[in-house]
JSON list of C-alpha atoms in Angstrom, two decimals:
[
{"chain": "F", "resi": 1170, "resn": "MET", "atom": "CA", "xyz": [136.26, 159.96, 170.07]},
{"chain": "F", "resi": 1171, "resn": "GLY", "atom": "CA", "xyz": [134.97, 163.52, 170.45]},
{"chain": "F", "resi": 1172, "resn": "LYS", "atom": "CA", "xyz": [135.49, 166.35, 168.02]},
{"chain": "F", "resi": 1173, "resn": "LYS", "atom": "CA", "xyz": [137.96, 169.00, 169.07]},
{"chain": "F", "resi": 1174, "resn": "LEU", "atom": "CA", "xyz": [136.75, 172.52, 168.31]},
{"chain": "F", "resi": 1175, "resn": "ASP", "atom": "CA", "xyz": [139.71, 174.49, 169.62]},
{"chain": "F", "resi": 1176, "resn": "ILE", "atom": "CA", "xyz": [141.76, 174.62, 166.44]},
{"chain": "F", "resi": 1177, "resn": "ILE", "atom": "CA", "xyz": [140.96, 174.43, 162.74]},
{"chain": "F", "resi": 1178, "resn": "ILE", "atom": "CA", "xyz": [143.60, 172.85, 160.53]},
{"chain": "F", "resi": 1179, "resn": "ILE", "atom": "CA", "xyz": [144.05, 174.80, 157.30]},
{"chain": "F", "resi": 1180, "resn": "VAL", "atom": "CA", "xyz": [145.50, 172.56, 154.57]},
{"chain": "F", "resi": 1181, "resn": "ASP", "atom": "CA", "xyz": [146.87, 173.38, 151.14]},
{"chain": "F", "resi": 1182, "resn": "VAL", "atom": "CA", "xyz": [148.42, 170.75, 148.90]},
{"chain": "F", "resi": 1183, "resn": "GLU", "atom": "CA", "xyz": [150.66, 171.03, 145.90]},
{"chain": "F", "resi": 1184, "resn": "ALA", "atom": "CA", "xyz": [150.63, 168.12, 143.49]},
{"chain": "F", "resi": 1185, "resn": "THR", "atom": "CA", "xyz": [152.58, 167.01, 140.45]},
{"chain": "F", "resi": 1186, "resn": "CYS", "atom": "CA", "xyz": [151.16, 168.75, 137.40]},
{"chain": "F", "resi": 1187, "resn": "TRP", "atom": "CA", "xyz": [151.79, 169.26, 133.71]},
{"chain": "F", "resi": 1188, "resn": "SER", "atom": "CA", "xyz": [150.88, 171.93, 131.16]},
{"chain": "F", "resi": 1189, "resn": "GLU", "atom": "CA", "xyz": [148.69, 169.31, 129.45]},
{"chain": "F", "resi": 1190, "resn": "SER", "atom": "CA", "xyz": [147.73, 165.71, 130.28]},
{"chain": "F", "resi": 1191, "resn": "PRO", "atom": "CA", "xyz": [150.01, 163.66, 132.53]},
{"chain": "F", "resi": 1192, "resn": "PRO", "atom": "CA", "xyz": [152.61, 161.59, 130.66]},
{"chain": "F", "resi": 1193, "resn": "PRO", "atom": "CA", "xyz": [151.63, 157.94, 130.17]},
{"chain": "F", "resi": 1194, "resn": "GLY", "atom": "CA", "xyz": [151.78, 156.01, 133.44]},
{"chain": "F", "resi": 1195, "resn": "GLN", "atom": "CA", "xyz": [151.87, 159.14, 135.62]},
{"chain": "F", "resi": 1196, "resn": "GLU", "atom": "CA", "xyz": [149.13, 160.75, 137.74]},
{"chain": "F", "resi": 1197, "resn": "ASN", "atom": "CA", "xyz": [148.67, 163.82, 139.93]},
{"chain": "F", "resi": 1198, "resn": "GLU", "atom": "CA", "xyz": [150.20, 163.15, 143.34]},
{"chain": "F", "resi": 1199, "resn": "ILE", "atom": "CA", "xyz": [150.57, 165.29, 146.42]},
{"chain": "F", "resi": 1200, "resn": "ILE", "atom": "CA", "xyz": [154.16, 166.53, 146.74]},
{"chain": "F", "resi": 1201, "resn": "GLU", "atom": "CA", "xyz": [153.65, 169.11, 149.50]},
{"chain": "F", "resi": 1202, "resn": "ILE", "atom": "CA", "xyz": [151.15, 169.41, 152.33]},
{"chain": "F", "resi": 1203, "resn": "GLY", "atom": "CA", "xyz": [150.99, 172.88, 153.80]},
{"chain": "F", "resi": 1204, "resn": "ILE", "atom": "CA", "xyz": [149.42, 173.21, 157.22]},
{"chain": "F", "resi": 1205, "resn": "CYS", "atom": "CA", "xyz": [148.48, 176.21, 159.32]},
{"chain": "F", "resi": 1206, "resn": "THR", "atom": "CA", "xyz": [146.72, 175.79, 162.64]},
{"chain": "F", "resi": 1207, "resn": "LEU", "atom": "CA", "xyz": [144.20, 178.47, 163.49]},
{"chain": "F", "resi": 1208, "resn": "ASP", "atom": "CA", "xyz": [142.94, 179.16, 167.02]},
{"chain": "F", "resi": 1209, "resn": "ILE", "atom": "CA", "xyz": [139.15, 179.38, 166.77]},
{"chain": "F", "resi": 1210, "resn": "ALA", "atom": "CA", "xyz": [138.67, 181.58, 169.85]},
{"chain": "F", "resi": 1211, "resn": "THR", "atom": "CA", "xyz": [141.15, 184.29, 168.83]},
{"chain": "F", "resi": 1212, "resn": "GLY", "atom": "CA", "xyz": [141.42, 183.84, 165.05]},
{"chain": "F", "resi": 1213, "resn": "LYS", "atom": "CA", "xyz": [145.23, 183.75, 165.45]},
{"chain": "F", "resi": 1214, "resn": "ARG", "atom": "CA", "xyz": [147.43, 181.65, 163.20]},
{"chain": "F", "resi": 1215, "resn": "LEU", "atom": "CA", "xyz": [149.47, 179.44, 165.50]},
{"chain": "F", "resi": 1216, "resn": "GLU", "atom": "CA", "xyz": [151.97, 177.59, 163.35]},
{"chain": "F", "resi": 1217, "resn": "LYS", "atom": "CA", "xyz": [152.86, 176.86, 159.76]},
{"chain": "F", "resi": 1218, "resn": "GLU", "atom": "CA", "xyz": [154.42, 173.69, 158.41]},
{"chain": "F", "resi": 1219, "resn": "SER", "atom": "CA", "xyz": [155.33, 172.34, 155.01]},
{"chain": "F", "resi": 1220, "resn": "ILE", "atom": "CA", "xyz": [155.57, 168.57, 154.61]},
{"chain": "F", "resi": 1221, "resn": "LEU", "atom": "CA", "xyz": [157.34, 167.43, 151.47]},
{"chain": "F", "resi": 1222, "resn": "VAL", "atom": "CA", "xyz": [155.99, 164.18, 150.06]},
{"chain": "F", "resi": 1223, "resn": "LYS", "atom": "CA", "xyz": [157.98, 161.96, 147.72]},
{"chain": "F", "resi": 1224, "resn": "PRO", "atom": "CA", "xyz": [155.84, 161.03, 144.70]},
{"chain": "F", "resi": 1225, "resn": "GLU", "atom": "CA", "xyz": [155.59, 157.33, 143.83]},
{"chain": "F", "resi": 1226, "resn": "ARG", "atom": "CA", "xyz": [153.74, 157.40, 140.50]},
{"chain": "F", "resi": 1227, "resn": "SER", "atom": "CA", "xyz": [154.92, 160.63, 138.88]},
{"chain": "F", "resi": 1228, "resn": "THR", "atom": "CA", "xyz": [157.81, 163.04, 138.53]},
{"chain": "F", "resi": 1229, "resn": "VAL", "atom": "CA", "xyz": [157.96, 166.81, 138.92]},
{"chain": "F", "resi": 1230, "resn": "SER", "atom": "CA", "xyz": [157.68, 168.44, 135.50]},
{"chain": "F", "resi": 1231, "resn": "GLU", "atom": "CA", "xyz": [159.34, 171.70, 134.49]},
{"chain": "F", "resi": 1232, "resn": "PHE", "atom": "CA", "xyz": [155.83, 173.25, 134.41]},
{"chain": "F", "resi": 1233, "resn": "CYS", "atom": "CA", "xyz": [155.26, 172.09, 138.00]},
{"chain": "F", "resi": 1234, "resn": "THR", "atom": "CA", "xyz": [158.59, 173.57, 139.14]},
{"chain": "F", "resi": 1235, "resn": "GLN", "atom": "CA", "xyz": [157.75, 176.90, 137.47]},
{"chain": "F", "resi": 1236, "resn": "LEU", "atom": "CA", "xyz": [154.36, 176.95, 139.26]},
{"chain": "F", "resi": 1237, "resn": "THR", "atom": "CA", "xyz": [155.39, 175.72, 142.72]},
{"chain": "F", "resi": 1238, "resn": "THR", "atom": "CA", "xyz": [159.19, 176.27, 142.80]},
{"chain": "F", "resi": 1239, "resn": "LEU", "atom": "CA", "xyz": [159.46, 172.61, 143.94]},
{"chain": "F", "resi": 1240, "resn": "THR", "atom": "CA", "xyz": [162.01, 170.42, 142.16]},
{"chain": "F", "resi": 1241, "resn": "GLN", "atom": "CA", "xyz": [162.27, 166.66, 141.88]},
{"chain": "F", "resi": 1242, "resn": "ALA", "atom": "CA", "xyz": [165.41, 166.78, 144.04]},
{"chain": "F", "resi": 1243, "resn": "GLN", "atom": "CA", "xyz": [163.52, 168.61, 146.79]},
{"chain": "F", "resi": 1244, "resn": "VAL", "atom": "CA", "xyz": [160.53, 166.24, 146.86]},
{"chain": "F", "resi": 1245, "resn": "ASP", "atom": "CA", "xyz": [162.87, 163.23, 146.73]},
{"chain": "F", "resi": 1246, "resn": "THR", "atom": "CA", "xyz": [163.92, 164.26, 150.26]},
{"chain": "F", "resi": 1247, "resn": "GLY", "atom": "CA", "xyz": [160.27, 164.06, 151.40]},
{"chain": "F", "resi": 1248, "resn": "ILE", "atom": "CA", "xyz": [158.43, 161.37, 153.32]},
{"chain": "F", "resi": 1249, "resn": "SER", "atom": "CA", "xyz": [155.97, 158.87, 151.88]},
{"chain": "F", "resi": 1250, "resn": "PHE", "atom": "CA", "xyz": [152.30, 159.79, 151.48]},
{"chain": "F", "resi": 1251, "resn": "ALA", "atom": "CA", "xyz": [151.41, 157.15, 154.09]},
{"chain": "F", "resi": 1252, "resn": "GLU", "atom": "CA", "xyz": [153.87, 158.71, 156.57]},
{"chain": "F", "resi": 1253, "resn": "ALA", "atom": "CA", "xyz": [152.45, 162.18, 155.87]},
{"chain": "F", "resi": 1254, "resn": "CYS", "atom": "CA", "xyz": [148.89, 160.97, 156.55]},
{"chain": "F", "resi": 1255, "resn": "ALA", "atom": "CA", "xyz": [150.02, 159.32, 159.81]},
{"chain": "F", "resi": 1256, "resn": "MET", "atom": "CA", "xyz": [151.78, 162.56, 160.79]},
{"chain": "F", "resi": 1257, "resn": "LEU", "atom": "CA", "xyz": [148.58, 164.57, 160.21]},
{"chain": "F", "resi": 1258, "resn": "LYS", "atom": "CA", "xyz": [146.70, 162.25, 162.56]},
{"chain": "F", "resi": 1259, "resn": "GLN", "atom": "CA", "xyz": [149.38, 162.08, 165.25]},
{"chain": "F", "resi": 1260, "resn": "LYS", "atom": "CA", "xyz": [150.67, 165.65, 165.35]},
{"chain": "F", "resi": 1261, "resn": "TYR", "atom": "CA", "xyz": [147.54, 167.60, 164.36]},
{"chain": "F", "resi": 1262, "resn": "LEU", "atom": "CA", "xyz": [144.75, 165.18, 165.43]},
{"chain": "F", "resi": 1263, "resn": "SER", "atom": "CA", "xyz": [143.41, 165.72, 161.90]},
{"chain": "F", "resi": 1264, "resn": "HIS", "atom": "CA", "xyz": [140.80, 162.97, 162.26]},
{"chain": "F", "resi": 1265, "resn": "GLN", "atom": "CA", "xyz": [139.26, 164.75, 165.29]},
{"chain": "F", "resi": 1266, "resn": "ARG", "atom": "CA", "xyz": [139.43, 168.38, 164.17]},
{"chain": "F", "resi": 1267, "resn": "VAL", "atom": "CA", "xyz": [137.60, 170.46, 161.60]},
{"chain": "F", "resi": 1268, "resn": "TRP", "atom": "CA", "xyz": [139.82, 171.13, 158.62]},
{"chain": "F", "resi": 1269, "resn": "ALA", "atom": "CA", "xyz": [139.58, 173.66, 155.83]},
{"chain": "F", "resi": 1270, "resn": "SER", "atom": "CA", "xyz": [141.04, 174.30, 152.41]},
{"chain": "F", "resi": 1271, "resn": "TYR", "atom": "CA", "xyz": [140.55, 176.89, 149.69]},
{"chain": "F", "resi": 1272, "resn": "GLY", "atom": "CA", "xyz": [138.23, 175.10, 147.30]},
{"chain": "F", "resi": 1273, "resn": "ASP", "atom": "CA", "xyz": [137.53, 171.38, 147.03]},
{"chain": "F", "resi": 1274, "resn": "TYR", "atom": "CA", "xyz": [140.67, 170.33, 145.12]},
{"chain": "F", "resi": 1275, "resn": "ASP", "atom": "CA", "xyz": [142.69, 169.51, 148.25]},
{"chain": "F", "resi": 1276, "resn": "ARG", "atom": "CA", "xyz": [139.91, 167.38, 149.79]},
{"chain": "F", "resi": 1277, "resn": "ARG", "atom": "CA", "xyz": [139.29, 165.49, 146.54]},
{"chain": "F", "resi": 1278, "resn": "GLN", "atom": "CA", "xyz": [143.03, 164.93, 145.95]},
{"chain": "F", "resi": 1279, "resn": "PHE", "atom": "CA", "xyz": [143.40, 163.43, 149.45]},
{"chain": "F", "resi": 1280, "resn": "GLU", "atom": "CA", "xyz": [140.34, 161.22, 148.90]},
{"chain": "F", "resi": 1281, "resn": "ARG", "atom": "CA", "xyz": [141.59, 159.99, 145.50]},
{"chain": "F", "resi": 1282, "resn": "GLN", "atom": "CA", "xyz": [145.15, 159.37, 146.66]},
{"chain": "F", "resi": 1283, "resn": "CYS", "atom": "CA", "xyz": [144.10, 157.60, 149.89]},
{"chain": "F", "resi": 1284, "resn": "GLN", "atom": "CA", "xyz": [141.73, 155.39, 147.93]},
{"chain": "F", "resi": 1285, "resn": "SER", "atom": "CA", "xyz": [144.26, 154.52, 145.21]},
{"chain": "F", "resi": 1286, "resn": "ARG", "atom": "CA", "xyz": [146.96, 153.73, 147.81]},
{"chain": "F", "resi": 1287, "resn": "GLN", "atom": "CA", "xyz": [144.54, 152.00, 150.24]},
{"chain": "F", "resi": 1288, "resn": "ILE", "atom": "CA", "xyz": [145.65, 154.37, 152.99]},
{"chain": "F", "resi": 1289, "resn": "SER", "atom": "CA", "xyz": [143.31, 155.48, 155.75]},
{"chain": "F", "resi": 1290, "resn": "TYR", "atom": "CA", "xyz": [141.92, 158.97, 155.09]},
{"chain": "F", "resi": 1291, "resn": "PRO", "atom": "CA", "xyz": [143.63, 161.25, 157.67]},
{"chain": "F", "resi": 1292, "resn": "PHE", "atom": "CA", "xyz": [140.71, 163.64, 158.19]},
{"chain": "F", "resi": 1293, "resn": "GLY", "atom": "CA", "xyz": [137.29, 163.49, 159.79]},
{"chain": "F", "resi": 1294, "resn": "THR", "atom": "CA", "xyz": [134.09, 164.30, 157.93]},
{"chain": "F", "resi": 1295, "resn": "ARG", "atom": "CA", "xyz": [134.05, 168.00, 158.80]},
{"chain": "F", "resi": 1296, "resn": "HIS", "atom": "CA", "xyz": [135.62, 170.01, 155.99]},
{"chain": "F", "resi": 1297, "resn": "ILE", "atom": "CA", "xyz": [135.12, 173.71, 155.32]},
{"chain": "F", "resi": 1298, "resn": "ASN", "atom": "CA", "xyz": [135.53, 175.07, 151.80]},
{"chain": "F", "resi": 1299, "resn": "VAL", "atom": "CA", "xyz": [136.90, 178.57, 152.52]},
{"chain": "F", "resi": 1300, "resn": "LYS", "atom": "CA", "xyz": [136.55, 179.64, 148.86]},
{"chain": "F", "resi": 1301, "resn": "THR", "atom": "CA", "xyz": [132.79, 179.04, 148.84]},
{"chain": "F", "resi": 1302, "resn": "LEU", "atom": "CA", "xyz": [132.32, 180.38, 152.36]},
{"chain": "F", "resi": 1303, "resn": "PHE", "atom": "CA", "xyz": [134.17, 183.60, 151.47]},
{"chain": "F", "resi": 1304, "resn": "ALA", "atom": "CA", "xyz": [131.92, 184.19, 148.43]},
{"chain": "F", "resi": 1305, "resn": "ILE", "atom": "CA", "xyz": [128.74, 183.51, 150.43]},
{"chain": "F", "resi": 1306, "resn": "VAL", "atom": "CA", "xyz": [129.70, 185.66, 153.44]},
{"chain": "F", "resi": 1307, "resn": "HIS", "atom": "CA", "xyz": [130.63, 188.61, 151.22]},
{"chain": "F", "resi": 1308, "resn": "GLY", "atom": "CA", "xyz": [127.72, 188.24, 148.79]},
{"chain": "F", "resi": 1309, "resn": "LEU", "atom": "CA", "xyz": [129.94, 187.70, 145.75]},
{"chain": "F", "resi": 1310, "resn": "SER", "atom": "CA", "xyz": [128.29, 186.41, 142.58]},
{"chain": "F", "resi": 1311, "resn": "ILE", "atom": "CA", "xyz": [131.23, 184.07, 141.90]},
{"chain": "F", "resi": 1312, "resn": "GLU", "atom": "CA", "xyz": [134.00, 182.44, 143.90]},
{"chain": "F", "resi": 1313, "resn": "VAL", "atom": "CA", "xyz": [137.37, 184.19, 143.68]},
{"chain": "F", "resi": 1314, "resn": "GLY", "atom": "CA", "xyz": [140.93, 182.92, 143.91]},
{"chain": "F", "resi": 1315, "resn": "MET", "atom": "CA", "xyz": [142.92, 183.11, 147.12]},
{"chain": "F", "resi": 1316, "resn": "ASP", "atom": "CA", "xyz": [145.02, 186.05, 145.91]},
{"chain": "F", "resi": 1317, "resn": "GLU", "atom": "CA", "xyz": [141.90, 188.04, 144.96]},
{"chain": "F", "resi": 1318, "resn": "ALA", "atom": "CA", "xyz": [140.26, 187.25, 148.33]},
{"chain": "F", "resi": 1319, "resn": "LEU", "atom": "CA", "xyz": [143.37, 188.61, 150.08]},
{"chain": "F", "resi": 1320, "resn": "GLN", "atom": "CA", "xyz": [143.18, 191.79, 147.96]},
{"chain": "F", "resi": 1321, "resn": "LEU", "atom": "CA", "xyz": [139.47, 192.25, 148.79]},
{"chain": "F", "resi": 1322, "resn": "LEU", "atom": "CA", "xyz": [140.35, 191.96, 152.49]},
{"chain": "F", "resi": 1323, "resn": "ASN", "atom": "CA", "xyz": [143.29, 194.35, 152.05]},
{"chain": "F", "resi": 1324, "resn": "LEU", "atom": "CA", "xyz": [145.68, 191.65, 153.29]},
{"chain": "F", "resi": 1325, "resn": "PRO", "atom": "CA", "xyz": [149.13, 190.94, 151.85]},
{"chain": "F", "resi": 1326, "resn": "LEU", "atom": "CA", "xyz": [149.98, 187.66, 150.13]},
{"chain": "F", "resi": 1327, "resn": "GLU", "atom": "CA", "xyz": [152.72, 186.39, 152.41]},
{"chain": "F", "resi": 1328, "resn": "GLY", "atom": "CA", "xyz": [155.44, 184.06, 151.11]},
{"chain": "F", "resi": 1329, "resn": "THR", "atom": "CA", "xyz": [155.40, 182.25, 147.79]},
{"chain": "F", "resi": 1330, "resn": "HIS", "atom": "CA", "xyz": [152.06, 181.58, 146.06]},
{"chain": "F", "resi": 1331, "resn": "HIS", "atom": "CA", "xyz": [151.64, 177.87, 145.19]},
{"chain": "F", "resi": 1332, "resn": "ARG", "atom": "CA", "xyz": [153.81, 176.69, 148.06]},
{"chain": "F", "resi": 1333, "resn": "GLY", "atom": "CA", "xyz": [151.73, 174.65, 150.49]},
{"chain": "F", "resi": 1334, "resn": "GLY", "atom": "CA", "xyz": [152.90, 176.16, 153.77]},
{"chain": "F", "resi": 1335, "resn": "ASP", "atom": "CA", "xyz": [152.64, 179.74, 152.53]},
{"chain": "F", "resi": 1336, "resn": "ASP", "atom": "CA", "xyz": [149.25, 179.20, 150.90]},
{"chain": "F", "resi": 1337, "resn": "ALA", "atom": "CA", "xyz": [147.90, 177.52, 154.06]},
{"chain": "F", "resi": 1338, "resn": "TRP", "atom": "CA", "xyz": [149.15, 180.54, 156.06]},
{"chain": "F", "resi": 1339, "resn": "ASN", "atom": "CA", "xyz": [147.37, 182.95, 153.67]},
{"chain": "F", "resi": 1340, "resn": "ILE", "atom": "CA", "xyz": [144.16, 180.88, 153.61]},
{"chain": "F", "resi": 1341, "resn": "ALA", "atom": "CA", "xyz": [144.21, 180.92, 157.42]},
{"chain": "F", "resi": 1342, "resn": "ALA", "atom": "CA", "xyz": [144.36, 184.74, 157.30]},
{"chain": "F", "resi": 1343, "resn": "ILE", "atom": "CA", "xyz": [141.25, 184.77, 155.08]},
{"chain": "F", "resi": 1344, "resn": "PHE", "atom": "CA", "xyz": [139.47, 182.27, 157.31]},
{"chain": "F", "resi": 1345, "resn": "SER", "atom": "CA", "xyz": [140.40, 184.29, 160.40]},
{"chain": "F", "resi": 1346, "resn": "GLU", "atom": "CA", "xyz": [138.72, 187.36, 158.88]},
{"chain": "F", "resi": 1347, "resn": "LEU", "atom": "CA", "xyz": [135.58, 185.26, 158.27]},
{"chain": "F", "resi": 1348, "resn": "LEU", "atom": "CA", "xyz": [135.68, 183.99, 161.87]},
{"chain": "F", "resi": 1349, "resn": "LEU", "atom": "CA", "xyz": [136.08, 187.51, 163.22]},
{"chain": "F", "resi": 1350, "resn": "LYS", "atom": "CA", "xyz": [133.38, 188.79, 160.81]},
{"chain": "F", "resi": 1351, "resn": "ARG", "atom": "CA", "xyz": [135.31, 191.74, 159.43]},
{"chain": "F", "resi": 1352, "resn": "PRO", "atom": "CA", "xyz": [133.79, 193.33, 156.29]},
{"chain": "F", "resi": 1353, "resn": "ILE", "atom": "CA", "xyz": [135.74, 193.56, 153.05]},
{"chain": "F", "resi": 1354, "resn": "GLN", "atom": "CA", "xyz": [136.98, 197.01, 152.02]},
{"chain": "F", "resi": 1355, "resn": "LYS", "atom": "CA", "xyz": [134.73, 198.42, 149.30]}
]
């Protein structure tokens, strides 16, 4: 099975979270998978999707709703994590394409959750950490958050921050600038 290098899949996940430690018996779980496909040749963002995932081992806290705007009622309408992983493979060919996220949290969360659920990991081995790449390309001494990277590139933050689909769309804009090698505004 060959690698497809036409499109990069930009992924951003939102997970159940709490202001402190998870309540007893609960754990961080993916509740939204944001996806934006990016055409490598043109740097154009092609589509944006938000997949809601129903948590099995946790509930959405008030803190989580304040951060993401997602409610328990909304994620209860979602699909299972297994169905979401199958969808990534079928619709986006995620196991054959390069994928990227802003930082390593999203990759590690997928790895942990797939392992704990004994679900096949939906991605191939080629992952790009856009946060690190951005800092290296622009000679920054530290990595910066997505919103600060957008500001440095003089790009607007589109949509709602901490919503998977919108964050994936914004990360794709940053990655597009890196692909097209445009300098940051100093």
